[in-house]
Amino acid sequence: MKNPACTAWIADFLANDPPRSKSLVMTIFGDAIVPRGGALWLGSLIELLAPFGVNDRLLRTSVFRLAQEGWLSSQRDGRRSAYTIRPEASARFERAYRRIYAPLVAHWDGSWTLVIGPAGSIDAAERGAVRKELLWAGYGLIAPGIFGHPAADPEVLEDILARNEVLGKLYVCHATELPGVSTRPLRDMVSECWDLSEVMAGYAQFIARFQPLLHLLQAQAKDAAIDAEQAFVIRSLLTHTYRRVQLHDPQLPVELLPEPWPGTQAYALARALYRRTYAAAEDYILATLRREDEHAPDVEPWFFERFGGL
């Protein structure tokens, strides 16, 4: 039985901030389908998107575009179509969603990773592509042709350089303050590279939107089970909205963040709501998938490591 208060909250959310269908497909693939191998029938996806008001035609357009962009591949079996995460896109999915579910534990060792592209080292198209991906990965522009981050992930950086075919064309190094030389502290580069006010505002909006929902669920009797479809919709909207804020967060070390950092409260809120809804949502997802494929798998064990452990 659906909870009337949850029904009202979901309706208000979808009326005032409806997610774009293509982006929502990405969220549901990353949150619900990748842990099951990354493949599902189009009919199941249509059914999963229906509670969000996404119709058949709009969904087909969205998955077609995602396939064109290299995220999904399609296979036909008679009149049915299946969609699968492309192998080359799988690692990018995993890294993007690792940002969402991982605890905020990055610490600063006092150094910065610098990516330096001297004039003429790469062509204009390569430079534009690398710039776009470095900014998405949280790097800041220190000076023309120089990007930096104080807590860079070498694996992510290697992947960016490899996919854009610029391995060996750019300088990558660590920078630290030089002992014995009076210098401006390297931590000051944070304010030079990023305007964190928009990120902080995004986290504040997320908290304002989802904190009342957590209070609503906490007010229910402890033995009151949440409706499975509502749990799925809430978990998906939660993940989708949190992901949008995280895309603009450069993921700086905790020592370099303003105090108080609203991302800490936002993470705790997302974790609490996810833990409260994930089990019922999983029941809904699995039941939906198995209406079209009786052998649809359960989630992989690593799914339960999300948000520090479910």
PDB file of C-alpha atoms in Angstrom:
ATOM      1  CA  MET A   1       0.000   0.000   0.000  1.00  0.00           C
ATOM      2  CA  LYS A   2       1.405   3.350  -1.039  1.00  0.00           C
ATOM      3  CA  ASN A   3       2.177   5.945   1.614  1.00  0.00           C
ATOM      4  CA  PRO A   4       0.079   9.082   0.878  1.00  0.00           C
ATOM      5  CA  ALA A   5       2.761  11.433   2.224  1.00  0.00           C
ATOM      6  CA  CYS A   6       5.416   9.799  -0.006  1.00  0.00           C
ATOM      7  CA  THR A   7       3.024   9.972  -2.952  1.00  0.00           C
ATOM      8  CA  ALA A   8       2.626  13.716  -2.367  1.00  0.00           C
ATOM      9  CA  TRP A   9       6.391  14.256  -2.001  1.00  0.00           C
ATOM     10  CA  ILE A  10       7.141  12.347  -5.223  1.00  0.00           C
ATOM     11  CA  ALA A  11       4.418  14.209  -7.145  1.00  0.00           C
ATOM     12  CA  ASP A  12       5.727  17.565  -5.933  1.00  0.00           C
ATOM     13  CA  PHE A  13       9.306  16.658  -6.896  1.00  0.00           C
ATOM     14  CA  LEU A  14       8.364  15.505 -10.391  1.00  0.00           C
ATOM     15  CA  ALA A  15       6.191  18.568 -10.936  1.00  0.00           C
ATOM     16  CA  ASN A  16       8.836  21.083  -9.854  1.00  0.00           C
ATOM     17  CA  ASP A  17      12.121  19.442 -10.854  1.00  0.00           C
ATOM     18  CA  PRO A  18      11.450  16.667 -13.377  1.00  0.00           C
ATOM     19  CA  PRO A  19      14.671  14.870 -14.378  1.00  0.00           C
ATOM     20  CA  ARG A  20      15.628  14.815 -18.053  1.00  0.00           C
ATOM     21  CA  SER A  21      14.885  11.387 -19.451  1.00  0.00           C
ATOM     22  CA  LYS A  22      18.338  10.681 -20.894  1.00  0.00           C
ATOM     23  CA  SER A  23      20.048  11.668 -17.660  1.00  0.00           C
ATOM     24  CA  LEU A  24      17.563   9.605 -15.642  1.00  0.00           C
ATOM     25  CA  VAL A  25      18.301   6.558 -17.809  1.00  0.00           C
ATOM     26  CA  MET A  26      21.991   7.030 -16.982  1.00  0.00           C
ATOM     27  CA  THR A  27      21.152   7.216 -13.276  1.00  0.00           C
ATOM     28  CA  ILE A  28      19.051   4.048 -13.315  1.00  0.00           C
ATOM     29  CA  PHE A  29      21.626   2.147 -15.345  1.00  0.00           C
ATOM     30  CA  GLY A  30      24.395   3.142 -12.945  1.00  0.00           C
ATOM     31  CA  ASP A  31      22.416   2.666  -9.756  1.00  0.00           C
ATOM     32  CA  ALA A  32      20.308  -0.383 -10.544  1.00  0.00           C
ATOM     33  CA  ILE A  33      21.470  -2.160 -13.713  1.00  0.00           C
ATOM     34  CA  VAL A  34      25.285  -2.065 -13.595  1.00  0.00           C
ATOM     35  CA  PRO A  35      25.272  -4.093 -10.314  1.00  0.00           C
ATOM     36  CA  ARG A  36      23.367  -6.773 -12.281  1.00  0.00           C
ATOM     37  CA  GLY A  37      25.801  -6.988 -15.176  1.00  0.00           C
ATOM     38  CA  GLY A  38      24.757  -3.829 -17.026  1.00  0.00           C
ATOM     39  CA  ALA A  39      22.122  -5.275 -19.389  1.00  0.00           C
ATOM     40  CA  LEU A  40      18.310  -5.316 -19.573  1.00  0.00           C
ATOM     41  CA  TRP A  41      15.446  -5.576 -22.037  1.00  0.00           C
ATOM     42  CA  LEU A  42      13.968  -2.360 -23.381  1.00  0.00           C
ATOM     43  CA  GLY A  43      10.531  -3.403 -22.153  1.00  0.00           C
ATOM     44  CA  SER A  44      11.844  -3.604 -18.586  1.00  0.00           C
ATOM     45  CA  LEU A  45      13.454  -0.179 -18.900  1.00  0.00           C
ATOM     46  CA  ILE A  46      10.186   1.272 -20.187  1.00  0.00           C
ATOM     47  CA  GLU A  47       8.415  -0.173 -17.145  1.00  0.00           C
ATOM     48  CA  LEU A  48      11.058   1.155 -14.737  1.00  0.00           C
ATOM     49  CA  LEU A  49      10.818   4.685 -16.179  1.00  0.00           C
ATOM     50  CA  ALA A  50       7.005   4.814 -16.245  1.00  0.00           C
ATOM     51  CA  PRO A  51       6.578   5.993 -12.596  1.00  0.00           C
ATOM     52  CA  PHE A  52       8.648   9.083 -13.492  1.00  0.00           C
ATOM     53  CA  GLY A  53       6.284  10.080 -16.293  1.00  0.00           C
ATOM     54  CA  VAL A  54       8.721   9.079 -19.069  1.00  0.00           C
ATOM     55  CA  ASN A  55       6.748   7.700 -21.995  1.00  0.00           C
ATOM     56  CA  ASP A  56       7.771   4.990 -24.444  1.00  0.00           C
ATOM     57  CA  ARG A  57       8.686   7.361 -27.304  1.00  0.00           C
ATOM     58  CA  LEU A  58      10.818   9.645 -25.143  1.00  0.00           C
ATOM     59  CA  LEU A  59      12.636   6.684 -23.615  1.00  0.00           C
ATOM     60  CA  ARG A  60      13.413   5.163 -27.012  1.00  0.00           C
ATOM     61  CA  THR A  61      14.870   8.491 -28.130  1.00  0.00           C
ATOM     62  CA  SER A  62      17.003   8.687 -24.977  1.00  0.00           C
ATOM     63  CA  VAL A  63      18.519   5.202 -25.288  1.00  0.00           C
ATOM     64  CA  PHE A  64      19.113   5.746 -29.019  1.00  0.00           C
ATOM     65  CA  ARG A  65      21.116   8.885 -28.230  1.00  0.00           C
ATOM     66  CA  LEU A  66      23.058   7.141 -25.465  1.00  0.00           C
ATOM     67  CA  ALA A  67      23.936   4.414 -27.931  1.00  0.00           C
ATOM     68  CA  GLN A  68      25.083   7.041 -30.458  1.00  0.00           C
ATOM     69  CA  GLU A  69      27.267   8.630 -27.767  1.00  0.00           C
ATOM     70  CA  GLY A  70      28.982   5.325 -27.048  1.00  0.00           C
ATOM     71  CA  TRP A  71      27.453   4.551 -23.643  1.00  0.00           C
ATOM     72  CA  LEU A  72      25.108   1.718 -24.623  1.00  0.00           C
ATOM     73  CA  SER A  73      24.971  -1.008 -27.232  1.00  0.00           C
ATOM     74  CA  SER A  74      21.766  -2.659 -28.466  1.00  0.00           C
ATOM     75  CA  GLN A  75      20.974  -6.213 -29.475  1.00  0.00           C
ATOM     76  CA  ARG A  76      17.783  -7.605 -31.001  1.00  0.00           C
ATOM     77  CA  ASP A  77      16.119 -10.934 -30.305  1.00  0.00           C
ATOM     78  CA  GLY A  78      13.140 -11.170 -32.620  1.00  0.00           C
ATOM     79  CA  ARG A  79      10.930  -8.178 -31.842  1.00  0.00           C
ATOM     80  CA  ARG A  80      12.663  -7.438 -28.546  1.00  0.00           C
ATOM     81  CA  SER A  81      15.663  -5.164 -27.938  1.00  0.00           C
ATOM     82  CA  ALA A  82      18.187  -5.305 -25.119  1.00  0.00           C
ATOM     83  CA  TYR A  83      20.586  -2.580 -24.038  1.00  0.00           C
ATOM     84  CA  THR A  84      23.986  -3.139 -22.445  1.00  0.00           C
ATOM     85  CA  ILE A  85      26.686  -0.869 -21.078  1.00  0.00           C
ATOM     86  CA  ARG A  86      29.516  -0.840 -23.612  1.00  0.00           C
ATOM     87  CA  PRO A  87      32.751  -2.364 -22.253  1.00  0.00           C
ATOM     88  CA  GLU A  88      34.672   0.856 -22.953  1.00  0.00           C
ATOM     89  CA  ALA A  89      32.052   2.863 -21.015  1.00  0.00           C
ATOM     90  CA  SER A  90      31.851   0.475 -18.064  1.00  0.00           C
ATOM     91  CA  ALA A  91      34.946   1.827 -16.305  1.00  0.00           C
ATOM     92  CA  ARG A  92      33.654   5.385 -16.650  1.00  0.00           C
ATOM     93  CA  PHE A  93      30.325   4.337 -15.120  1.00  0.00           C
ATOM     94  CA  GLU A  94      32.085   2.670 -12.209  1.00  0.00           C
ATOM     95  CA  ARG A  95      34.287   5.699 -11.501  1.00  0.00           C
ATOM     96  CA  ALA A  96      31.418   8.152 -11.756  1.00  0.00           C
ATOM     97  CA  TYR A  97      29.288   6.188  -9.329  1.00  0.00           C
ATOM     98  CA  ARG A  98      32.196   5.526  -6.997  1.00  0.00           C
ATOM     99  CA  ARG A  99      32.135   9.286  -6.347  1.00  0.00           C
ATOM    100  CA  ILE A 100      28.509   9.060  -5.247  1.00  0.00           C
ATOM    101  CA  TYR A 101      28.703   6.159  -2.824  1.00  0.00           C
ATOM    102  CA  ALA A 102      32.222   6.497  -1.421  1.00  0.00           C
ATOM    103  CA  PRO A 103      32.754   8.145   1.990  1.00  0.00           C
ATOM    104  CA  LEU A 104      34.439  11.546   2.038  1.00  0.00           C
ATOM    105  CA  VAL A 105      37.883  10.397   3.176  1.00  0.00           C
ATOM    106  CA  ALA A 106      40.362  12.095   0.805  1.00  0.00           C
ATOM    107  CA  HIS A 107      43.231  13.692   2.746  1.00  0.00           C
ATOM    108  CA  TRP A 108      45.929  16.070   1.580  1.00  0.00           C
ATOM    109  CA  ASP A 109      49.620  15.186   1.633  1.00  0.00           C
ATOM    110  CA  GLY A 110      50.666  18.765   0.832  1.00  0.00           C
ATOM    111  CA  SER A 111      51.246  18.197  -2.889  1.00  0.00           C
ATOM    112  CA  TRP A 112      49.400  18.885  -6.120  1.00  0.00           C
ATOM    113  CA  THR A 113      49.265  16.807  -9.298  1.00  0.00           C
ATOM    114  CA  LEU A 114      49.892  19.035 -12.315  1.00  0.00           C
ATOM    115  CA  VAL A 115      49.015  18.296 -15.939  1.00  0.00           C
ATOM    116  CA  ILE A 116      50.976  20.587 -18.247  1.00  0.00           C
ATOM    117  CA  GLY A 117      50.354  20.953 -21.969  1.00  0.00           C
ATOM    118  CA  PRO A 118      52.920  23.254 -23.592  1.00  0.00           C
ATOM    119  CA  ALA A 119      51.892  25.088 -26.753  1.00  0.00           C
ATOM    120  CA  GLY A 120      52.007  22.746 -29.726  1.00  0.00           C
ATOM    121  CA  SER A 121      52.111  19.553 -27.667  1.00  0.00           C
ATOM    122  CA  ILE A 122      48.581  18.550 -28.734  1.00  0.00           C
ATOM    123  CA  ASP A 123      46.196  19.866 -31.364  1.00  0.00           C
ATOM    124  CA  ALA A 124      43.134  22.021 -30.701  1.00  0.00           C
ATOM    125  CA  ALA A 125      40.664  19.117 -30.743  1.00  0.00           C
ATOM    126  CA  GLU A 126      42.758  17.083 -28.313  1.00  0.00           C
ATOM    127  CA  ARG A 127      43.239  20.090 -26.065  1.00  0.00           C
ATOM    128  CA  GLY A 128      39.493  20.758 -25.937  1.00  0.00           C
ATOM    129  CA  ALA A 129      38.638  17.132 -25.181  1.00  0.00           C
ATOM    130  CA  VAL A 130      41.274  16.800 -22.440  1.00  0.00           C
ATOM    131  CA  ARG A 131      40.255  20.122 -20.897  1.00  0.00           C
ATOM    132  CA  LYS A 132      36.606  19.041 -20.744  1.00  0.00           C
ATOM    133  CA  GLU A 133      37.415  15.717 -19.080  1.00  0.00           C
ATOM    134  CA  LEU A 134      39.928  17.152 -16.612  1.00  0.00           C
ATOM    135  CA  LEU A 135      37.388  19.739 -15.481  1.00  0.00           C
ATOM    136  CA  TRP A 136      34.760  17.006 -15.123  1.00  0.00           C
ATOM    137  CA  ALA A 137      37.237  14.965 -13.054  1.00  0.00           C
ATOM    138  CA  GLY A 138      37.627  17.916 -10.674  1.00  0.00           C
ATOM    139  CA  TYR A 139      40.854  19.492 -11.923  1.00  0.00           C
ATOM    140  CA  GLY A 140      41.243  23.244 -11.694  1.00  0.00           C
ATOM    141  CA  LEU A 141      42.807  25.542 -14.286  1.00  0.00           C
ATOM    142  CA  ILE A 142      45.900  27.014 -12.588  1.00  0.00           C
ATOM    143  CA  ALA A 143      47.238  28.857 -15.642  1.00  0.00           C
ATOM    144  CA  PRO A 144      46.815  28.531 -19.430  1.00  0.00           C
ATOM    145  CA  GLY A 145      47.727  24.933 -20.296  1.00  0.00           C
ATOM    146  CA  ILE A 146      48.209  23.889 -16.652  1.00  0.00           C
ATOM    147  CA  PHE A 147      45.614  21.908 -14.697  1.00  0.00           C
ATOM    148  CA  GLY A 148      45.991  20.772 -11.108  1.00  0.00           C
ATOM    149  CA  HIS A 149      44.360  18.828  -8.309  1.00  0.00           C
ATOM    150  CA  PRO A 150      45.507  18.259  -4.702  1.00  0.00           C
ATOM    151  CA  ALA A 151      44.108  14.701  -4.460  1.00  0.00           C
ATOM    152  CA  ALA A 152      44.255  13.283  -7.986  1.00  0.00           C
ATOM    153  CA  ASP A 153      43.500   9.650  -8.722  1.00  0.00           C
ATOM    154  CA  PRO A 154      46.314   8.349 -10.997  1.00  0.00           C
ATOM    155  CA  GLU A 155      44.069   5.650 -12.444  1.00  0.00           C
ATOM    156  CA  VAL A 156      41.444   8.175 -13.502  1.00  0.00           C
ATOM    157  CA  LEU A 157      44.077  10.485 -14.987  1.00  0.00           C
ATOM    158  CA  GLU A 158      45.696   7.646 -16.936  1.00  0.00           C
ATOM    159  CA  ASP A 159      42.284   6.687 -18.320  1.00  0.00           C
ATOM    160  CA  ILE A 160      41.571  10.271 -19.432  1.00  0.00           C
ATOM    161  CA  LEU A 161      44.904  10.575 -21.212  1.00  0.00           C
ATOM    162  CA  ALA A 162      44.577   7.137 -22.842  1.00  0.00           C
ATOM    163  CA  ARG A 163      41.018   7.608 -24.094  1.00  0.00           C
ATOM    164  CA  ASN A 164      41.942  10.961 -25.633  1.00  0.00           C
ATOM    165  CA  GLU A 165      45.094   9.487 -27.186  1.00  0.00           C
ATOM    166  CA  VAL A 166      47.492  11.976 -25.595  1.00  0.00           C
ATOM    167  CA  LEU A 167      49.627   9.585 -23.555  1.00  0.00           C
ATOM    168  CA  GLY A 168      53.216  10.790 -23.656  1.00  0.00           C
ATOM    169  CA  LYS A 169      52.235  14.192 -25.040  1.00  0.00           C
ATOM    170  CA  LEU A 170      51.665  16.026 -21.736  1.00  0.00           C
ATOM    171  CA  TYR A 171      53.764  16.524 -18.621  1.00  0.00           C
ATOM    172  CA  VAL A 172      52.331  15.068 -15.404  1.00  0.00           C
ATOM    173  CA  CYS A 173      54.107  15.766 -12.127  1.00  0.00           C
ATOM    174  CA  HIS A 174      53.773  16.400  -8.407  1.00  0.00           C
ATOM    175  CA  ALA A 175      54.396  19.868  -6.990  1.00  0.00           C
ATOM    176  CA  THR A 176      55.238  20.682  -3.377  1.00  0.00           C
ATOM    177  CA  GLU A 177      56.409  23.807  -1.603  1.00  0.00           C
ATOM    178  CA  LEU A 178      60.174  24.241  -1.828  1.00  0.00           C
ATOM    179  CA  PRO A 179      61.785  24.136   1.647  1.00  0.00           C
ATOM    180  CA  GLY A 180      63.825  27.197   2.513  1.00  0.00           C
ATOM    181  CA  VAL A 181      61.971  29.475   0.102  1.00  0.00           C
ATOM    182  CA  SER A 182      59.337  31.923   1.290  1.00  0.00           C
ATOM    183  CA  THR A 183      56.324  31.066  -0.819  1.00  0.00           C
ATOM    184  CA  ARG A 184      52.610  31.514  -0.877  1.00  0.00           C
ATOM    185  CA  PRO A 185      51.022  28.353   0.614  1.00  0.00           C
ATOM    186  CA  LEU A 186      49.935  25.821  -1.983  1.00  0.00           C
ATOM    187  CA  ARG A 187      46.593  25.475  -0.222  1.00  0.00           C
ATOM    188  CA  ASP A 188      45.780  28.997  -1.458  1.00  0.00           C
ATOM    189  CA  MET A 189      45.488  27.641  -5.008  1.00  0.00           C
ATOM    190  CA  VAL A 190      42.096  26.211  -4.060  1.00  0.00           C
ATOM    191  CA  SER A 191      40.538  29.678  -4.059  1.00  0.00           C
ATOM    192  CA  GLU A 192      42.363  30.498  -7.314  1.00  0.00           C
ATOM    193  CA  CYS A 193      41.099  27.400  -9.135  1.00  0.00           C
ATOM    194  CA  TRP A 194      37.557  26.880  -7.877  1.00  0.00           C
ATOM    195  CA  ASP A 195      34.553  28.914  -6.870  1.00  0.00           C
ATOM    196  CA  LEU A 196      33.002  26.536  -4.365  1.00  0.00           C
ATOM    197  CA  SER A 197      29.988  28.746  -3.672  1.00  0.00           C
ATOM    198  CA  GLU A 198      27.876  27.076  -6.389  1.00  0.00           C
ATOM    199  CA  VAL A 199      28.795  23.600  -5.116  1.00  0.00           C
ATOM    200  CA  MET A 200      27.891  24.609  -1.572  1.00  0.00           C
ATOM    201  CA  ALA A 201      24.587  26.050  -2.805  1.00  0.00           C
ATOM    202  CA  GLY A 202      23.871  22.804  -4.652  1.00  0.00           C
ATOM    203  CA  TYR A 203      24.437  20.758  -1.514  1.00  0.00           C
ATOM    204  CA  ALA A 204      22.251  23.158   0.487  1.00  0.00           C
ATOM    205  CA  GLN A 205      19.425  22.755  -2.041  1.00  0.00           C
ATOM    206  CA  PHE A 206      19.806  18.972  -1.922  1.00  0.00           C
ATOM    207  CA  ILE A 207      19.551  19.014   1.870  1.00  0.00           C
ATOM    208  CA  ALA A 208      16.515  21.314   1.790  1.00  0.00           C
ATOM    209  CA  ARG A 209      14.773  19.006  -0.691  1.00  0.00           C
ATOM    210  CA  PHE A 210      15.509  15.616   0.911  1.00  0.00           C
ATOM    211  CA  GLN A 211      15.760  16.307   4.659  1.00  0.00           C
ATOM    212  CA  PRO A 212      11.954  16.637   5.020  1.00  0.00           C
ATOM    213  CA  LEU A 213      11.584  13.291   3.242  1.00  0.00           C
ATOM    214  CA  LEU A 214      13.909  11.596   5.725  1.00  0.00           C
ATOM    215  CA  HIS A 215      11.906  13.079   8.606  1.00  0.00           C
ATOM    216  CA  LEU A 216       8.727  11.800   6.968  1.00  0.00           C
ATOM    217  CA  LEU A 217      10.092   8.257   6.683  1.00  0.00           C
ATOM    218  CA  GLN A 218      11.511   8.345  10.202  1.00  0.00           C
ATOM    219  CA  ALA A 219       8.075   9.287  11.527  1.00  0.00           C
ATOM    220  CA  GLN A 220       6.651   6.007  10.239  1.00  0.00           C
ATOM    221  CA  ALA A 221       6.284   3.085  12.600  1.00  0.00           C
ATOM    222  CA  LYS A 222       9.458   1.012  12.706  1.00  0.00           C
ATOM    223  CA  ASP A 223       7.644  -2.059  11.393  1.00  0.00           C
ATOM    224  CA  ALA A 224       5.907  -0.153   8.569  1.00  0.00           C
ATOM    225  CA  ALA A 225       7.304  -1.411   5.267  1.00  0.00           C
ATOM    226  CA  ILE A 226       7.793   1.173   2.533  1.00  0.00           C
ATOM    227  CA  ASP A 227       5.970   0.518  -0.741  1.00  0.00           C
ATOM    228  CA  ALA A 228       8.389  -1.083  -3.215  1.00  0.00           C
ATOM    229  CA  GLU A 229       7.608   1.199  -6.178  1.00  0.00           C
ATOM    230  CA  GLN A 230       7.813   4.306  -4.007  1.00  0.00           C
ATOM    231  CA  ALA A 231      11.130   3.099  -2.577  1.00  0.00           C
ATOM    232  CA  PHE A 232      12.498   2.671  -6.105  1.00  0.00           C
ATOM    233  CA  VAL A 233      11.335   6.118  -7.221  1.00  0.00           C
ATOM    234  CA  ILE A 234      12.705   7.792  -4.096  1.00  0.00           C
ATOM    235  CA  ARG A 235      16.060   5.979  -4.336  1.00  0.00           C
ATOM    236  CA  SER A 236      16.376   6.877  -8.008  1.00  0.00           C
ATOM    237  CA  LEU A 237      15.492  10.556  -7.483  1.00  0.00           C
ATOM    238  CA  LEU A 238      17.870  10.676  -4.524  1.00  0.00           C
ATOM    239  CA  THR A 239      20.743   9.196  -6.533  1.00  0.00           C
ATOM    240  CA  HIS A 240      19.958  11.340  -9.568  1.00  0.00           C
ATOM    241  CA  THR A 241      19.861  14.605  -7.624  1.00  0.00           C
ATOM    242  CA  TYR A 242      22.918  13.810  -5.526  1.00  0.00           C
ATOM    243  CA  ARG A 243      24.825  12.810  -8.662  1.00  0.00           C
ATOM    244  CA  ARG A 244      24.051  16.176 -10.294  1.00  0.00           C
ATOM    245  CA  VAL A 245      25.544  18.041  -7.332  1.00  0.00           C
ATOM    246  CA  GLN A 246      28.557  15.729  -7.184  1.00  0.00           C
ATOM    247  CA  LEU A 247      29.374  16.354 -10.843  1.00  0.00           C
ATOM    248  CA  HIS A 248      30.288  19.921  -9.890  1.00  0.00           C
ATOM    249  CA  ASP A 249      32.211  18.990  -6.735  1.00  0.00           C
ATOM    250  CA  PRO A 250      35.988  18.868  -7.383  1.00  0.00           C
ATOM    251  CA  GLN A 251      36.364  16.282  -4.596  1.00  0.00           C
ATOM    252  CA  LEU A 252      39.006  18.221  -2.682  1.00  0.00           C
ATOM    253  CA  PRO A 253      40.779  16.840   0.394  1.00  0.00           C
ATOM    254  CA  VAL A 254      38.943  17.490   3.638  1.00  0.00           C
ATOM    255  CA  GLU A 255      41.785  19.726   4.881  1.00  0.00           C
ATOM    256  CA  LEU A 256      41.216  22.163   2.009  1.00  0.00           C
ATOM    257  CA  LEU A 257      37.437  22.490   2.286  1.00  0.00           C
ATOM    258  CA  PRO A 258      35.582  25.384   3.945  1.00  0.00           C
ATOM    259  CA  GLU A 259      34.191  24.729   7.400  1.00  0.00           C
ATOM    260  CA  PRO A 260      31.481  23.643   7.756  1.00  0.00           C
ATOM    261  CA  TRP A 261      31.387  21.784   4.435  1.00  0.00           C
ATOM    262  CA  PRO A 262      27.743  21.053   3.446  1.00  0.00           C
ATOM    263  CA  GLY A 263      28.863  18.072   1.390  1.00  0.00           C
ATOM    264  CA  THR A 264      29.417  16.170   4.648  1.00  0.00           C
ATOM    265  CA  GLN A 265      25.803  16.661   5.742  1.00  0.00           C
ATOM    266  CA  ALA A 266      24.540  15.922   2.224  1.00  0.00           C
ATOM    267  CA  TYR A 267      26.459  12.633   2.132  1.00  0.00           C
ATOM    268  CA  ALA A 268      25.078  11.583   5.531  1.00  0.00           C
ATOM    269  CA  LEU A 269      21.552  12.428   4.360  1.00  0.00           C
ATOM    270  CA  ALA A 270      21.960  10.514   1.088  1.00  0.00           C
ATOM    271  CA  ARG A 271      23.360   7.559   2.989  1.00  0.00           C
ATOM    272  CA  ALA A 272      20.471   7.514   5.471  1.00  0.00           C
ATOM    273  CA  LEU A 273      17.812   7.680   2.756  1.00  0.00           C
ATOM    274  CA  TYR A 274      19.545   5.119   0.548  1.00  0.00           C
ATOM    275  CA  ARG A 275      19.820   2.668   3.430  1.00  0.00           C
ATOM    276  CA  ARG A 276      16.153   3.176   4.216  1.00  0.00           C
ATOM    277  CA  THR A 277      14.926   2.543   0.668  1.00  0.00           C
ATOM    278  CA  TYR A 278      17.401   0.249  -1.082  1.00  0.00           C
ATOM    279  CA  ALA A 279      15.960  -3.128   0.001  1.00  0.00           C
ATOM    280  CA  ALA A 280      12.365  -2.430  -1.042  1.00  0.00           C
ATOM    281  CA  ALA A 281      13.652  -0.777  -4.221  1.00  0.00           C
ATOM    282  CA  GLU A 282      15.638  -3.926  -5.020  1.00  0.00           C
ATOM    283  CA  ASP A 283      12.471  -5.999  -4.672  1.00  0.00           C
ATOM    284  CA  TYR A 284      10.729  -3.732  -7.180  1.00  0.00           C
ATOM    285  CA  ILE A 285      13.644  -3.720  -9.648  1.00  0.00           C
ATOM    286  CA  LEU A 286      14.067  -7.500  -9.590  1.00  0.00           C
ATOM    287  CA  ALA A 287      10.325  -8.147  -9.948  1.00  0.00           C
ATOM    288  CA  THR A 288      10.193  -5.760 -12.913  1.00  0.00           C
ATOM    289  CA  LEU A 289      13.183  -7.332 -14.660  1.00  0.00           C
ATOM    290  CA  ARG A 290      11.941 -10.880 -14.114  1.00  0.00           C
ATOM    291  CA  ARG A 291       8.587 -10.170 -15.723  1.00  0.00           C
ATOM    292  CA  GLU A 292      10.487 -10.117 -19.011  1.00  0.00           C
ATOM    293  CA  ASP A 293      13.485 -12.279 -18.106  1.00  0.00           C
ATOM    294  CA  GLU A 294      12.968 -14.961 -15.455  1.00  0.00           C
ATOM    295  CA  HIS A 295      16.752 -15.343 -15.201  1.00  0.00           C
ATOM    296  CA  ALA A 296      17.493 -11.680 -14.450  1.00  0.00           C
ATOM    297  CA  PRO A 297      20.308 -11.761 -11.872  1.00  0.00           C
ATOM    298  CA  ASP A 298      20.487 -10.427  -8.349  1.00  0.00           C
ATOM    299  CA  VAL A 299      22.974  -7.662  -7.589  1.00  0.00           C
ATOM    300  CA  GLU A 300      26.681  -8.412  -7.246  1.00  0.00           C
ATOM    301  CA  PRO A 301      28.056  -8.570  -3.664  1.00  0.00           C
ATOM    302  CA  TRP A 302      29.946  -5.273  -4.109  1.00  0.00           C
ATOM    303  CA  PHE A 303      26.605  -3.471  -4.325  1.00  0.00           C
ATOM    304  CA  PHE A 304      26.313  -3.758  -0.542  1.00  0.00           C
ATOM    305  CA  GLU A 305      29.545  -1.792  -0.044  1.00  0.00           C
ATOM    306  CA  ARG A 306      27.821   1.426  -1.103  1.00  0.00           C
ATOM    307  CA  PHE A 307      27.777   4.317   1.372  1.00  0.00           C
ATOM    308  CA  GLY A 308      30.228   2.538   3.650  1.00  0.00           C
ATOM    309  CA  GLY A 309      28.125  -0.628   3.831  1.00  0.00           C
ATOM    310  CA  LEU A 310      24.426  -1.324   3.512  1.00  0.00           C
TER     311      LEU A 310
END
